CSV table of C-alpha atoms in Angstrom, one decimal:
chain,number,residue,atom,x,y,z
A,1293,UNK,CA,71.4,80.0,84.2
A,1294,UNK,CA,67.8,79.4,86.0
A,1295,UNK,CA,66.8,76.9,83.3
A,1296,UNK,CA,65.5,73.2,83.7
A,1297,UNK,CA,68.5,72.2,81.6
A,1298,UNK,CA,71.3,73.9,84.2
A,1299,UNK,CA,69.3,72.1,87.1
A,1300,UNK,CA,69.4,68.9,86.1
A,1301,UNK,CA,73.4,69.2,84.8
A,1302,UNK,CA,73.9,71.2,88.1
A,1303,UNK,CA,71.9,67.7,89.9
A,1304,UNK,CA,73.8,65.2,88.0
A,1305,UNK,CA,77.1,66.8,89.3
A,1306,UNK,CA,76.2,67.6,93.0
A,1307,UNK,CA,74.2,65.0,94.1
A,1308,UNK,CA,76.9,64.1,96.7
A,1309,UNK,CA,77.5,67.0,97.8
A,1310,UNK,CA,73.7,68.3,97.7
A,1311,UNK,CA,73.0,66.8,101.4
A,1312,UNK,CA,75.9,67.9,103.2
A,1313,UNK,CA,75.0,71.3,102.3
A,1314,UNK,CA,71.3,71.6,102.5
A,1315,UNK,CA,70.9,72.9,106.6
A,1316,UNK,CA,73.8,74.8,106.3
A,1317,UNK,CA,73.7,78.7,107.4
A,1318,UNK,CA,74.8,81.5,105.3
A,1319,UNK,CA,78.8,81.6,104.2
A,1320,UNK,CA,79.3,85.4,103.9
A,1321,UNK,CA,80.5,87.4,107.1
A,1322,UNK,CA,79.7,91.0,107.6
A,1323,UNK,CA,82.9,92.7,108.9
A,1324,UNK,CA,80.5,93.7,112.2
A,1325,UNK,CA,80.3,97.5,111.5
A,1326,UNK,CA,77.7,98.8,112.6
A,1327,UNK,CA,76.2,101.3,110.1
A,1328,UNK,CA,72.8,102.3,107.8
A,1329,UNK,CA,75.3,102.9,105.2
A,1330,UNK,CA,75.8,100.5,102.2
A,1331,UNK,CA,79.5,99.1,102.4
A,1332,UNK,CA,81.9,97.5,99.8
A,1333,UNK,CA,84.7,95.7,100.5
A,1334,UNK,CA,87.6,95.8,97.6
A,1335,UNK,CA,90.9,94.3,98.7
A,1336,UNK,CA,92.0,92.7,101.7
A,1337,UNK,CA,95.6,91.7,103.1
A,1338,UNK,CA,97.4,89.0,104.9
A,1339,UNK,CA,97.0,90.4,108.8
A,1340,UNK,CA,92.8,91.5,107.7
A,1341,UNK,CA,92.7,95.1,107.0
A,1342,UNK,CA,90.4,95.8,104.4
A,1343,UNK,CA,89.8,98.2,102.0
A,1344,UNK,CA,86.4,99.7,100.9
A,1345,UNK,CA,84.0,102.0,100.6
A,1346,UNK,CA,80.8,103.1,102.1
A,1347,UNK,CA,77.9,105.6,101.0
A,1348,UNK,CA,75.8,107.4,103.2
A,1349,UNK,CA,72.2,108.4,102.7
A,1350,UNK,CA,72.6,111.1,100.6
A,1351,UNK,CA,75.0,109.3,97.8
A,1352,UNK,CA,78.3,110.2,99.5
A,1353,UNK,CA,81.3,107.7,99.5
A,1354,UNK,CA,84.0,107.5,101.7
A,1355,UNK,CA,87.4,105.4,101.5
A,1356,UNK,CA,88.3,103.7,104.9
A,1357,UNK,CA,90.0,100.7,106.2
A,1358,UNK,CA,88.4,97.8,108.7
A,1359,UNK,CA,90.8,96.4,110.6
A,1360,UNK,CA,90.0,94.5,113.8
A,1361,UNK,CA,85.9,95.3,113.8
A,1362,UNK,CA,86.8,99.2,113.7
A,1363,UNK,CA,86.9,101.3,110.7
A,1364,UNK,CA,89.0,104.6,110.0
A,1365,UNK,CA,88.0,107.3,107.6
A,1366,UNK,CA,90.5,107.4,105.2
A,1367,UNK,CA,89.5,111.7,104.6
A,1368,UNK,CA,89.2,113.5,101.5
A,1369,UNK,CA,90.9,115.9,99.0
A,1370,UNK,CA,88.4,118.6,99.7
A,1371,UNK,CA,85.5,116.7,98.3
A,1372,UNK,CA,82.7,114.6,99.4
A,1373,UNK,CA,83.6,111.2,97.1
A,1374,UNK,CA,86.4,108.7,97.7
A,1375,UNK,CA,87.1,105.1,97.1
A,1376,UNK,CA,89.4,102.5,98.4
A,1377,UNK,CA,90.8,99.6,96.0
A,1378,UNK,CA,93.8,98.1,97.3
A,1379,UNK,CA,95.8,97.7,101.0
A,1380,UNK,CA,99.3,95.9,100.8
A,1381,UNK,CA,100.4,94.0,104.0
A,1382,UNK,CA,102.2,97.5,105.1
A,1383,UNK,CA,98.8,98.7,105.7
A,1384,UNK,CA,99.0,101.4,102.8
A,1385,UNK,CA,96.1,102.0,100.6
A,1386,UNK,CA,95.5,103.0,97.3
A,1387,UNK,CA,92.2,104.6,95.6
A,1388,UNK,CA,90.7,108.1,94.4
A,1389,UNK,CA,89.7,111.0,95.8
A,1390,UNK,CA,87.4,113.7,94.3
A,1391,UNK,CA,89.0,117.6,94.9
A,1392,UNK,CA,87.2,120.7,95.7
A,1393,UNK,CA,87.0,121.7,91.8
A,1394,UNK,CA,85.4,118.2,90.9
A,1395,UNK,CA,88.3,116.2,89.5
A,1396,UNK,CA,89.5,113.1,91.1
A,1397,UNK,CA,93.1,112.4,92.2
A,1398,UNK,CA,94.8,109.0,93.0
A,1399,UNK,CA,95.7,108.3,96.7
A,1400,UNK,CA,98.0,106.5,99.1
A,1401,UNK,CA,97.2,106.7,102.8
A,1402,UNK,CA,99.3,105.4,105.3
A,1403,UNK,CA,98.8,106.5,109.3
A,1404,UNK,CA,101.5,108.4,109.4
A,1405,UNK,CA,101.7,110.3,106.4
A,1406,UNK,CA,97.7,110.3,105.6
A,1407,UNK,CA,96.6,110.9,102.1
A,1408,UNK,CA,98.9,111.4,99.6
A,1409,UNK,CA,98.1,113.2,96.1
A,1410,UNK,CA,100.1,110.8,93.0
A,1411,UNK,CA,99.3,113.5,90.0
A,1412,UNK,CA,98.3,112.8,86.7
A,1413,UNK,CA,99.5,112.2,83.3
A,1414,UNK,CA,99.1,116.1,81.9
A,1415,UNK,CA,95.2,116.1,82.7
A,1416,UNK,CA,93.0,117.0,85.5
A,1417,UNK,CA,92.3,113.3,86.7
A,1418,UNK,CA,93.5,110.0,87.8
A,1419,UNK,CA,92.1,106.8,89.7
A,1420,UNK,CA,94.8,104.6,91.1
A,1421,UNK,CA,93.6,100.8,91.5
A,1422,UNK,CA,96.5,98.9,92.8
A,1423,UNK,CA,99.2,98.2,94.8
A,1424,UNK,CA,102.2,96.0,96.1
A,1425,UNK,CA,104.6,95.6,98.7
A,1426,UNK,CA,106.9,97.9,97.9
A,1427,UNK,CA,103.9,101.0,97.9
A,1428,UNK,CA,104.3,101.4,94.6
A,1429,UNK,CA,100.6,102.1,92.7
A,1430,UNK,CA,99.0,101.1,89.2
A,1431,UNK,CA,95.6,102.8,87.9
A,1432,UNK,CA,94.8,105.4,85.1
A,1433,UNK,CA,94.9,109.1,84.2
A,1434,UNK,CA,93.9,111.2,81.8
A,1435,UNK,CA,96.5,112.9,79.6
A,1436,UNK,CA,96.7,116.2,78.2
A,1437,UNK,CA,95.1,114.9,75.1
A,1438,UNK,CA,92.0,114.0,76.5
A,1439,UNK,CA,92.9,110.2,76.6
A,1440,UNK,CA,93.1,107.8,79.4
A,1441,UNK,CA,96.2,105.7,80.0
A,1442,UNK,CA,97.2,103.8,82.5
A,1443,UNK,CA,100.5,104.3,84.6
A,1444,UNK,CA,102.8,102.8,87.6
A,1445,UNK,CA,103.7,105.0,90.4
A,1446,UNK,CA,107.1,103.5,91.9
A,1447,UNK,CA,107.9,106.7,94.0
A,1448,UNK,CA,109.1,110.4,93.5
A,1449,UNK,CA,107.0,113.0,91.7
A,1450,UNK,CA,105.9,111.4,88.5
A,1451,UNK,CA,103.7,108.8,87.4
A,1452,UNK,CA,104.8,106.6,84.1
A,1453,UNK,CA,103.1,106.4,81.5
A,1454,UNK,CA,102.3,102.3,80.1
A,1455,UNK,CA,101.1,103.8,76.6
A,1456,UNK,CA,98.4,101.0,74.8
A,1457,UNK,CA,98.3,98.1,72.4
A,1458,UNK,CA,98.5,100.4,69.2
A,1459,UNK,CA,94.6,102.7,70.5
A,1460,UNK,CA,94.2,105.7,72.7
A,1461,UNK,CA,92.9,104.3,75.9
A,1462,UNK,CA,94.2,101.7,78.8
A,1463,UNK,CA,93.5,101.3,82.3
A,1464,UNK,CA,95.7,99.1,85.3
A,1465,UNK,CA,93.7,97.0,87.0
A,1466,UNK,CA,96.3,95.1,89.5
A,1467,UNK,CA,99.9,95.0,90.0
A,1468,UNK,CA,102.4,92.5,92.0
A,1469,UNK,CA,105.5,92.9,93.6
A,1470,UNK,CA,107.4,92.0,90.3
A,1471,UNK,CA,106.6,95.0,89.3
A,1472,UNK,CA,104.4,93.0,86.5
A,1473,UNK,CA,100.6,95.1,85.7
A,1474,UNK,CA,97.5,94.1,84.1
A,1475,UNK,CA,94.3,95.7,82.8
A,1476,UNK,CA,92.8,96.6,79.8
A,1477,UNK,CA,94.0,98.6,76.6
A,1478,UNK,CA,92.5,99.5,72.7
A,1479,UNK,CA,94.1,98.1,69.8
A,1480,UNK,CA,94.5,99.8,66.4
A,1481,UNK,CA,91.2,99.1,65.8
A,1482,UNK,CA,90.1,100.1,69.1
A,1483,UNK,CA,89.1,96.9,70.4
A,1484,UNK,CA,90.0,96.3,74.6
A,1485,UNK,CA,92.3,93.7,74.8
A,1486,UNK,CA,94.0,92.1,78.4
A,1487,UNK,CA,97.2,93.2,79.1
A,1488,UNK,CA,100.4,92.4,81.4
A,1489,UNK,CA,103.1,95.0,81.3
A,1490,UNK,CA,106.5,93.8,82.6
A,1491,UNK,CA,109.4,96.4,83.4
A,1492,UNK,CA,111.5,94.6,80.5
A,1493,UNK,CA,109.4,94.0,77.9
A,1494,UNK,CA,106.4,96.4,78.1
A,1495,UNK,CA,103.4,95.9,77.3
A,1496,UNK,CA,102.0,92.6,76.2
A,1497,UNK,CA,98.6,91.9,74.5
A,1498,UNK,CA,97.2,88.8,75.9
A,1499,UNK,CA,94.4,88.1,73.1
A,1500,UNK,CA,91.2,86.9,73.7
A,1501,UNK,CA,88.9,83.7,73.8
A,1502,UNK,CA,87.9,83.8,70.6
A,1503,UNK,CA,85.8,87.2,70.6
A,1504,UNK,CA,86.3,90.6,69.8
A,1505,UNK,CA,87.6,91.7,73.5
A,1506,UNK,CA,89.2,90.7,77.0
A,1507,UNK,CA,90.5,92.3,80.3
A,1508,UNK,CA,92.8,91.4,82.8
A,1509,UNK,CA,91.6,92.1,86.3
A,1510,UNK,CA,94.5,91.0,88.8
A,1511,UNK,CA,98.2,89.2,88.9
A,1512,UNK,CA,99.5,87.4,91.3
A,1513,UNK,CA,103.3,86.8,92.5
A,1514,UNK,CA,103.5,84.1,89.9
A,1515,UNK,CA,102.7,86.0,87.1
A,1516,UNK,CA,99.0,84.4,86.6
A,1517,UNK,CA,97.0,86.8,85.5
A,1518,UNK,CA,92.8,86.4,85.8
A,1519,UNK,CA,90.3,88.3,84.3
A,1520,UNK,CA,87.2,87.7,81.6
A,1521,UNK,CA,87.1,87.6,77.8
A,1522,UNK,CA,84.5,87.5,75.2
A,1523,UNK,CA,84.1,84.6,73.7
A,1524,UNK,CA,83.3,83.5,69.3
A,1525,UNK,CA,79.5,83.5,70.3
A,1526,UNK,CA,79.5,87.0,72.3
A,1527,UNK,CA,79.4,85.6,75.8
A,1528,UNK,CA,82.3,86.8,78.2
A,1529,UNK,CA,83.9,84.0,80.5
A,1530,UNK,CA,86.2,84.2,83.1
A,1531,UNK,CA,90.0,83.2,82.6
A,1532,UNK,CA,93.1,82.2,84.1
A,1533,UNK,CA,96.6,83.3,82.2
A,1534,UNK,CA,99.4,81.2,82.6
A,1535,UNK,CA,101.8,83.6,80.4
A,1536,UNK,CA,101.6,80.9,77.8
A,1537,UNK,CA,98.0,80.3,77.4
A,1538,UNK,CA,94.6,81.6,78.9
A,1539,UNK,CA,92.4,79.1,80.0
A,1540,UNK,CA,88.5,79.5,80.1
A,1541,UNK,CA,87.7,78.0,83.6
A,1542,UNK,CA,84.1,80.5,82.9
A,1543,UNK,CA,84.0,77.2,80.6
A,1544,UNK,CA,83.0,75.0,83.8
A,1545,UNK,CA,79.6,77.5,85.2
A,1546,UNK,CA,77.0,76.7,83.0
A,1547,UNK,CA,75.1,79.6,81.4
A,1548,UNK,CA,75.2,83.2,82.6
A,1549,UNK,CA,78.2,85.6,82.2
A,1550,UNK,CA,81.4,84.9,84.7
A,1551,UNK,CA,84.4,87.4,85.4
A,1552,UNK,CA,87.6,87.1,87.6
A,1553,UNK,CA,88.2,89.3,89.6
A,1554,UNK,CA,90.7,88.5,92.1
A,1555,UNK,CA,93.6,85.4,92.5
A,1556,UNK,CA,96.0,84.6,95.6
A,1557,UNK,CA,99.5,82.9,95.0
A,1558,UNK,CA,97.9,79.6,95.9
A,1559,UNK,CA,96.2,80.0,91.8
A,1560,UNK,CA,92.5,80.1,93.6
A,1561,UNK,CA,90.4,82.5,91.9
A,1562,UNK,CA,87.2,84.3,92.9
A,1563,UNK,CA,84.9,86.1,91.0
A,1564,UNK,CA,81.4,86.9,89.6
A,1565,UNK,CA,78.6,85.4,87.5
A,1566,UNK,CA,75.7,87.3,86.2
A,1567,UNK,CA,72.9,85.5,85.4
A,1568,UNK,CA,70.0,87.2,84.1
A,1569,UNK,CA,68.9,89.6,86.6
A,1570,UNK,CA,71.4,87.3,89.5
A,1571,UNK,CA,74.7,88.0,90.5
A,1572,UNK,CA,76.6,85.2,92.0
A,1573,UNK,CA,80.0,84.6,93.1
A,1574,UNK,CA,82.1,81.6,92.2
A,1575,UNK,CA,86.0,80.2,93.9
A,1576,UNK,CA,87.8,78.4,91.6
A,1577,UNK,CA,90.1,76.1,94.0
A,1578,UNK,CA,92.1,73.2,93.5
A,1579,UNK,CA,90.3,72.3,90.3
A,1580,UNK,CA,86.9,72.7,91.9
A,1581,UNK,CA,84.6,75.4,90.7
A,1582,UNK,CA,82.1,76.9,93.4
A,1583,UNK,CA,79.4,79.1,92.9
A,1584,UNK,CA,78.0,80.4,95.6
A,1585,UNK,CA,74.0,82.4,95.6
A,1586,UNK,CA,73.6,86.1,96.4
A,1587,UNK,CA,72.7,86.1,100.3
A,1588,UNK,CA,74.3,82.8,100.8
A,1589,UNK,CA,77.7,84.0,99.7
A,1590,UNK,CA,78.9,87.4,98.4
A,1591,UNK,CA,76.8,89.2,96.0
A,1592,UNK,CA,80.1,90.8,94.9
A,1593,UNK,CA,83.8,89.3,95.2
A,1594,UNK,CA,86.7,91.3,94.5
A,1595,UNK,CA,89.7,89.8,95.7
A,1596,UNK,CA,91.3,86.8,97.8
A,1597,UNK,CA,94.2,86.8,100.3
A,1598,UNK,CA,97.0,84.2,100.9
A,1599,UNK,CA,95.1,83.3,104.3
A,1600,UNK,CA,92.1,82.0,101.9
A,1601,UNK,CA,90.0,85.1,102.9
A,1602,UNK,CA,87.6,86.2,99.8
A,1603,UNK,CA,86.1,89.4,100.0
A,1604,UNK,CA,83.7,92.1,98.5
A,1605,UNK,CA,80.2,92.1,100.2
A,1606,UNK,CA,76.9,90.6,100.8
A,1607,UNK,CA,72.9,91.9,100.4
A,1608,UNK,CA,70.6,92.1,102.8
A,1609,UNK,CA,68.4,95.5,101.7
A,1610,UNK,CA,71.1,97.1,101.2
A,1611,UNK,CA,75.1,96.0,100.2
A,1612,UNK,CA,77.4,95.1,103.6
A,1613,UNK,CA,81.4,94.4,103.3
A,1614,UNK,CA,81.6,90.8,104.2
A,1615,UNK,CA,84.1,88.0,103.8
A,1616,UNK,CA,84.2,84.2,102.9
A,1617,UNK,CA,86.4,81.6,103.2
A,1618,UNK,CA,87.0,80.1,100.2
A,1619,UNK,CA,86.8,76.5,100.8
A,1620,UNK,CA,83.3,77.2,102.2
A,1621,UNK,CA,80.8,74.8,100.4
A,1622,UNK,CA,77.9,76.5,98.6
A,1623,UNK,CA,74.1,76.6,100.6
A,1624,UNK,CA,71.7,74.2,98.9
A,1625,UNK,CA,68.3,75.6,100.3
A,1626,UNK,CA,65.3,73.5,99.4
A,1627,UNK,CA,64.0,74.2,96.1
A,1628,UNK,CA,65.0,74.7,92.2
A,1629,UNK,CA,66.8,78.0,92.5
A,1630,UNK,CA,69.2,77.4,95.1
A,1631,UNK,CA,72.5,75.2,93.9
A,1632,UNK,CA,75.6,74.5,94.1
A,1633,UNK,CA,78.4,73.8,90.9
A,1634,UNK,CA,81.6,71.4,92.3
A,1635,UNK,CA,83.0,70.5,88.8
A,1636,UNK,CA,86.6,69.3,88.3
A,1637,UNK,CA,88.3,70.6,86.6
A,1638,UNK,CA,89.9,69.8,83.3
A,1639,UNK,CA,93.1,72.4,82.8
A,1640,UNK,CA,93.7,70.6,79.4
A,1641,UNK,CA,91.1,72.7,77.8
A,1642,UNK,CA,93.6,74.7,75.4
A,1643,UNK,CA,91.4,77.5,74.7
A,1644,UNK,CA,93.5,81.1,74.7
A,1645,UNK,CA,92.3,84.5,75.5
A,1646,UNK,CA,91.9,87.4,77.1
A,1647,UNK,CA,89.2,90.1,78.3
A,1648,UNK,CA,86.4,91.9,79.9
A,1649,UNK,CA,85.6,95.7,79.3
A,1650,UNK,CA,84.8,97.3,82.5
A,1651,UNK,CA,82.3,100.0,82.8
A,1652,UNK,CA,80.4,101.6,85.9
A,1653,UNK,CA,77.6,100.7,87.4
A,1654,UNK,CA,75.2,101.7,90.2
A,1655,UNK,CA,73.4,99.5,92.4
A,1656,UNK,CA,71.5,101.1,95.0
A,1657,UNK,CA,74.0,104.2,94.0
A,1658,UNK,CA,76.9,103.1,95.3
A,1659,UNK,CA,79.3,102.7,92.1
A,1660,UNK,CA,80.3,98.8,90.9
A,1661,UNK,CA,82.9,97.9,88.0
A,1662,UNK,CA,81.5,95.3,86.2
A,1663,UNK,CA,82.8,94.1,82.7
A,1664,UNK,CA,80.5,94.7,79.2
A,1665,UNK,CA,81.1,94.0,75.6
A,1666,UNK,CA,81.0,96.8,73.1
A,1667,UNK,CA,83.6,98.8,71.1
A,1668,UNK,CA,84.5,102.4,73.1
């Protein structure tokens, strides 16, 4: 993506903008906690609480909510790791907490009720990743086989069980308040494919862009679902699913690796690109694509709110939960590596698809998910 090449097409489609932008500061926003810790911001919702996660010196993450400059600890199951992934507009959060005898447990927390254990499917774990209105939940769990599936939580003392495309494994990823879920299951032949699952009709393979794998990352209350797939020449690009179609809208970054994370009901969509040893962050808004440079934007962008609030976190020696609004023009600093991408877009591109696989990563040990290629 740092290539003569991607300069000059990056030039040719900026120069307009390329002056406006050059003197301008910096677009993340640290949430203004105070800490030595390294923060991660996951989900955020319409009044600004926010979700995340922060590790302390000795490798330790906690799950706690920002809300108003403060931050409350979410607490713990017994153990010393937990994560926060999503926060509805009630102010109820869901994520995972590790237990005294080393497995972890999906959450809610509200203030009044604190955290709240949701089970498993038969074995000794579960991670819950989502949420809606309603406090209803969407993540994974082991089973008693060994095999992870993913499950809905819509109250009582039971978690159900979404089952796969025709493999052993799935995982939820995001939910909306239609009930609808997306994320990521084997096939017979034990390739990841995108999912949606819908109350009525189960679950529904959403293919991929021409490649061997996809995954679905988020929904929103339309039903559009977002995510990455690989592609016929093994590159993964980011997507938007209509329910008809999917639409490579990775198609308009040039080079690199791009995955969608995150889309509000508006249809913008944020994201990440990867670009050798880079990570960037992109908005795709009313059929402009922005991509926005480590330190200038987010390094990492998880979701985006109704109110047009993106957020995840920035990098400054270490990571810091920040937001950005997502009209917020990229920083053109002088010299080659700095740039900005404002393409229109063309949503006639008829390309279908569906994926990304998602694995863990560490950066400066606090875990990321990130999305790979390769069979399980």
């Amino acid at each position: 993506m740092r290539t003569a090449n991607l300069c000059c097409l990056i030039l040719l489609a900026v120069a307009s903008a390329t002056a406006l932008a050059a003197d301008r500061p910096g677009n993340a926003r640290p949430l203004g906690i105070k800490s030595n810790e390294n923060t991660i911001a996951y989900d955020i919702n319409a009044f600004g609480q926010v979700a995340a996660v922060l590790e302390d010196d000795e490798g330790h993450q906690r799950a706690v909510m920002f809300e108003n400059g403060k931050l409350t600890e979410l607490g713990s199951l017994g153990g010393k790791y937990s994560d926060a992934k999503g926060i509805n507009d009630n102010g109820e959060i869901v994520g995972s907490a590790r237990n005294r005898n080393g497995s972890w447990n999906a959450f809610l927390y509200d203030r009044e009720r604190g955290m709240r254990v949701l089970g498993t499917l038969g074995g000794p774990s579960s991670y819950g990743m989502a949420l809606n209105r309603e406090g209803h939940a969407a993540g994974f769990a082991d089973t008693d086989n060994g095999d992870w599936h993913a499950f809905i939580y819509t109250g009582g003392d039971y978690l159900t069980d979404l089952g796969t495309l025709g493999g052993k494994v799935s995982y939820a990823s995001g939910m909306n308040d239609r009930g609808q879920v997306v994320g990521t299951a084997t096939t017979k032949d034990e390739y990841r494919h995108a999912f949606r699952y819908d109350p009525e009709v189960g679950m529904v393979d959403l293919g991929t862009l021409g490649g061997r794998q996809s995954a679905a990352m988020a929904i929103n209350e339309k039903g559009v679902v977002v995510g990455a797939s690989e592609t016929k020449d093994r590159r993964w690009r980011a997507f938007m699913h209509d329910g008809t179609r999917m639409v490579d809208i990775g198609a308009l970054i040039p080079g690199g690796s791009s995955f969608a994370t995150g889309i509000n009901n508006a249809g913008h969509v944020v994201g990440t690109v990867l670009a050798g040893d880079e990570r960037l962050s992109f908005v795709y808004r009313d059929g402009k694509m922005m991509v926005h440079r480590g330190g200038k934007g987010l390094h990492l962008t998880n979701s985006i709110n109704d109110a047009e609030q993106v957020i995840g976190a920035t990098f400054d020696r270490k990571l810091i939960a920040a937001t950005m609004k997502s009209d917020a023009v990229p920083v053109i600093a002088r010299g080659g590596k700095d740039f900005v991408i404002l393409i229109t877009s063309v949503l006639g591109l008829g390309v279908l698809g569906a994926l990304a696989v998602f694995y863990h990563r560490r950066s400066r040990g606090i875990q990321l998910h990130s999305l790979a290629g390769g069979r399980m």
